Coordinates of C-alpha atoms in Angstrom, one line a residue:
M1 CA 10.3 -22.2 0.1
T2 CA 13.4 -23.7 2.2
E3 CA 15.2 -22.0 5.0
S4 CA 18.1 -21.9 3.2
E5 CA 15.8 -19.7 0.4
L6 CA 14.6 -17.6 3.0
R7 CA 18.3 -16.9 4.4
D8 CA 19.6 -15.8 0.7
L9 CA 16.1 -13.5 0.1
D10 CA 17.2 -12.0 4.1
R11 CA 20.9 -11.5 2.6
M12 CA 19.5 -9.8 -0.4
R13 CA 17.4 -7.8 1.9
A14 CA 20.0 -6.4 3.6
R15 CA 22.1 -5.4 0.5
L16 CA 19.3 -3.6 -0.9
F17 CA 18.0 -1.5 1.5
K18 CA 20.7 1.0 2.3
P19 CA 21.3 1.7 -1.7
A20 CA 17.7 1.9 -2.3
L21 CA 17.6 4.5 0.8
I22 CA 20.5 6.7 -1.1
A23 CA 19.0 6.2 -4.7
M24 CA 16.0 7.5 -3.1
F25 CA 17.6 10.5 -1.4
V26 CA 19.4 11.1 -4.7
G27 CA 16.2 11.3 -6.9
I28 CA 14.6 13.4 -4.4
M29 CA 17.8 15.9 -4.2
V30 CA 18.1 16.2 -8.4
G31 CA 13.9 16.6 -8.9
L32 CA 14.1 19.7 -6.1
A33 CA 17.4 21.5 -7.5
T34 CA 15.8 21.2 -11.0
W35 CA 12.7 22.3 -10.2
L36 CA 14.2 25.4 -8.1
A37 CA 16.5 26.0 -10.7
G38 CA 13.2 26.1 -13.3
R39 CA 11.6 28.6 -11.0
N40 CA 14.5 31.0 -10.3
G41 CA 14.9 31.1 -14.6
V42 CA 18.0 28.9 -14.8
E43 CA 18.3 26.8 -18.2
I44 CA 18.8 23.1 -17.8
P45 CA 19.0 21.1 -20.5
Y46 CA 16.4 18.2 -20.9
E47 CA 14.7 19.7 -17.8
D48 CA 11.8 17.4 -18.4
A49 CA 13.3 14.5 -18.8
V50 CA 15.6 15.2 -15.8
M51 CA 12.3 15.8 -13.5
T52 CA 10.9 12.7 -15.3
G53 CA 14.3 10.5 -14.6
A54 CA 14.2 11.7 -10.9
G55 CA 10.7 11.0 -10.0
V56 CA 10.9 7.1 -11.5
L57 CA 14.3 6.8 -9.5
T58 CA 12.8 8.2 -6.1
G59 CA 9.5 5.9 -6.8
A60 CA 11.4 2.8 -7.6
S61 CA 13.7 3.1 -5.2
L62 CA 10.8 4.1 -2.5
M63 CA 9.2 0.6 -3.8
V64 CA 12.7 -1.0 -3.3
A65 CA 13.5 0.3 0.2
I66 CA 9.8 -0.4 1.5
F67 CA 10.0 -3.8 0.3
T68 CA 13.4 -5.0 1.8
F69 CA 12.3 -3.2 5.1
A70 CA 8.6 -4.0 5.4
G71 CA 7.8 -6.1 2.4
F72 CA 9.8 -9.3 2.9
K73 CA 8.9 -10.0 6.8
A74 CA 5.0 -9.5 5.5
W75 CA 5.8 -12.0 2.6
T76 CA 7.5 -14.7 5.2
K77 CA 4.5 -13.9 7.2
L78 CA 2.1 -14.9 4.9
H79 CA 4.2 -17.6 3.7
D80 CA 4.7 -19.7 6.8
G81 CA 1.2 -19.1 7.9
A82 CA 0.1 -21.2 4.8
A83 CA -0.8 -24.8 4.8
G84 CA -0.4 -25.9 1.7
R85 CA 1.2 -25.5 -2.0
A86 CA -2.1 -23.9 -2.9
D87 CA -1.9 -21.7 -0.1
R88 CA 1.5 -20.5 -0.5
E89 CA 1.6 -19.9 -4.1
Q90 CA -2.1 -17.6 -3.4
A91 CA -0.3 -15.9 -0.5
T92 CA 2.8 -15.2 -2.9
R93 CA 0.2 -13.9 -5.3
A94 CA -1.0 -11.4 -3.2
W95 CA 1.6 -9.6 -2.1
T96 CA 2.6 -9.3 -5.5
L97 CA -0.5 -7.7 -6.3
L98 CA 0.0 -5.6 -3.5
L99 CA 3.4 -4.6 -4.7
M100 CA 2.2 -4.0 -8.5
T101 CA -0.4 -1.7 -7.2
F102 CA 2.1 0.9 -5.3
A103 CA 4.5 0.5 -7.8
A104 CA 1.7 1.3 -10.4
L105 CA 0.5 4.2 -8.4
I106 CA 4.0 5.6 -8.6
L107 CA 4.6 5.2 -12.3
S108 CA 0.6 6.7 -12.9
V109 CA 1.6 10.2 -11.2
V110 CA 4.5 9.9 -13.7
S111 CA 2.3 9.2 -16.9
A112 CA 0.0 12.4 -14.9
L113 CA 2.8 14.7 -15.1
A114 CA 3.7 13.9 -18.8
A115 CA 0.4 14.5 -19.7
E116 CA 0.5 17.7 -18.1
R117 CA 3.4 18.7 -20.2
M118 CA 1.7 17.3 -23.3
V119 CA -1.5 19.5 -22.9
H120 CA 0.8 22.3 -22.5
G121 CA 2.9 22.1 -25.5
R122 CA 6.1 21.3 -23.3
A123 CA 6.6 17.0 -24.0
D124 CA 9.5 15.4 -25.4
G125 CA 9.8 11.6 -26.6
M126 CA 9.7 10.5 -23.2
D127 CA 6.5 12.2 -22.3
W128 CA 4.4 10.2 -24.9
L129 CA 5.9 7.2 -23.6
A130 CA 5.0 7.5 -20.4
A131 CA 1.5 9.2 -20.6
I132 CA 0.9 6.0 -22.8
N133 CA 1.9 3.5 -20.3
A134 CA -1.1 4.4 -17.9
V135 CA -3.6 2.5 -19.8
L136 CA -0.6 -0.6 -19.9
Y137 CA -1.0 -0.2 -15.5
A138 CA -4.3 -0.1 -15.9
V139 CA -5.2 -3.5 -17.6
L140 CA -2.1 -5.2 -15.7
L141 CA -3.8 -5.2 -12.5
P142 CA -7.0 -6.6 -13.4
V143 CA -5.0 -9.3 -15.5
M144 CA -3.1 -10.3 -12.5
V145 CA -6.4 -10.5 -10.2
M146 CA -7.9 -12.6 -12.8
N147 CA -4.9 -14.9 -13.4
W148 CA -4.3 -14.4 -17.1
D149 CA -0.8 -13.5 -16.9
A150 CA 1.6 -15.7 -18.4
Q151 CA 2.6 -16.8 -14.9
A152 CA -0.6 -17.4 -13.3
R153 CA -1.4 -19.6 -16.1
K154 CA 1.4 -21.7 -15.4
L155 CA 0.4 -22.4 -11.7
K156 CA -3.8 -22.4 -12.4
K157 CA -4.1 -25.3 -10.5
W158 CA -3.1 -23.7 -7.3
L159 CA -4.3 -20.2 -7.7
E160 CA -7.8 -21.0 -9.0
D161 CA -10.6 -22.6 -7.2
E162 CA -14.6 -21.5 -6.8
L163 CA -13.9 -19.5 -3.7
V164 CA -10.9 -17.6 -5.7
R165 CA -13.1 -17.2 -8.4
T166 CA -16.2 -15.7 -6.6
L167 CA -13.2 -13.2 -5.1
Q168 CA -12.2 -12.0 -8.6
A169 CA -16.2 -11.3 -9.5
R170 CA -16.4 -9.3 -6.3
A171 CA -13.4 -7.6 -7.2
L172 CA -13.5 -6.5 -10.9
T173 CA -17.6 -5.4 -9.8
A174 CA -16.1 -2.8 -7.5
A175 CA -13.4 -1.9 -10.0
F176 CA -16.1 -1.1 -12.5
F177 CA -18.2 0.9 -10.0
V178 CA -14.9 3.3 -9.4
L179 CA -14.2 3.4 -12.7
M180 CA -17.5 4.5 -13.5
A181 CA -17.7 7.1 -11.1
G182 CA -14.3 8.5 -11.9
A183 CA -14.8 8.4 -15.7
S184 CA -17.9 10.5 -15.0
G185 CA -16.4 12.7 -12.7
T186 CA -13.4 13.6 -15.2
Y187 CA -16.1 13.8 -18.3
V188 CA -17.9 16.9 -16.1
V189 CA -14.4 18.2 -15.2
G190 CA -13.5 17.9 -18.6
L191 CA -16.4 20.1 -20.1
W192 CA -14.7 23.1 -17.9
R193 CA -11.3 22.2 -17.9
P194 CA -10.2 19.7 -20.6
D195 CA -6.8 19.9 -20.0
W196 CA -7.3 18.9 -16.1
A197 CA -9.1 15.7 -17.0
I198 CA -6.6 14.7 -19.5
V199 CA -3.9 14.7 -16.4
A200 CA -6.6 13.5 -14.2
M201 CA -7.4 10.1 -16.3
P202 CA -4.2 8.0 -15.8
L203 CA -5.1 8.2 -11.8
V204 CA -9.0 7.5 -12.7
L205 CA -7.5 4.3 -14.3
W206 CA -5.1 3.4 -11.5
S207 CA -7.9 3.8 -8.8
A208 CA -9.9 1.5 -10.9
A209 CA -7.3 -0.8 -11.4
A210 CA -6.1 -0.6 -7.8
T211 CA -9.8 -1.2 -6.5
A212 CA -9.6 -4.8 -8.2
S213 CA -6.4 -5.6 -6.5
L214 CA -7.1 -4.2 -3.4
R215 CA -10.3 -5.6 -2.8
F216 CA -9.1 -8.8 -4.3
V217 CA -6.4 -9.2 -1.7
M218 CA -8.6 -8.0 1.4
L219 CA -11.1 -10.2 0.6
G220 CA -9.0 -13.3 0.4
R221 CA -7.4 -12.4 3.9
A222 CA -10.9 -12.0 5.5
Y223 CA -11.7 -15.5 4.2
D224 CA -8.6 -16.8 5.2
G225 CA -9.2 -15.3 8.9

């Protein structure tokens, strides 16, 4: 990446940081006001949809703020330390995985809240969509770890070698054990409280997917020294 491109990214970072903080504050205030109004018996049209929207706005704005404040500097440090094209592409991939992992956490929390409303008969169309999307988040991260997505396939010769394949296997093995432990625990809880098990499943799926992603990144950093 050229100096000019880095300067353009830095200017974009500066422009996005303050609006992201404002949007996050608005999301928190709207969600808090809606929750307090509901607790005090005030009828709010489409209350669940407002809460879901406020949660998504807060989470998305938080991720943008984190990326623009700290993530850009961490990414450029990784990028500048890379010796060749393969190292640069792999460093970029590692940062993308980290960003997607924490974005998926926020969206998985939204899915869990939507599932909670579904099991209590208070769901609308958006809740069904949000709850089902938990499966997408759970699949997306392992797909990215394995370099099966469209972008990775275009850069396959830069992203894959014997070491990367070894790290992929170790990351997915760790994720498998987390998935089995989480699914087993959720099953046991479901025998007692089925509604709790359904609400917990988005976070169980995220935990397994995040293990694959974070383990892969951590192993890569360890081998890089």
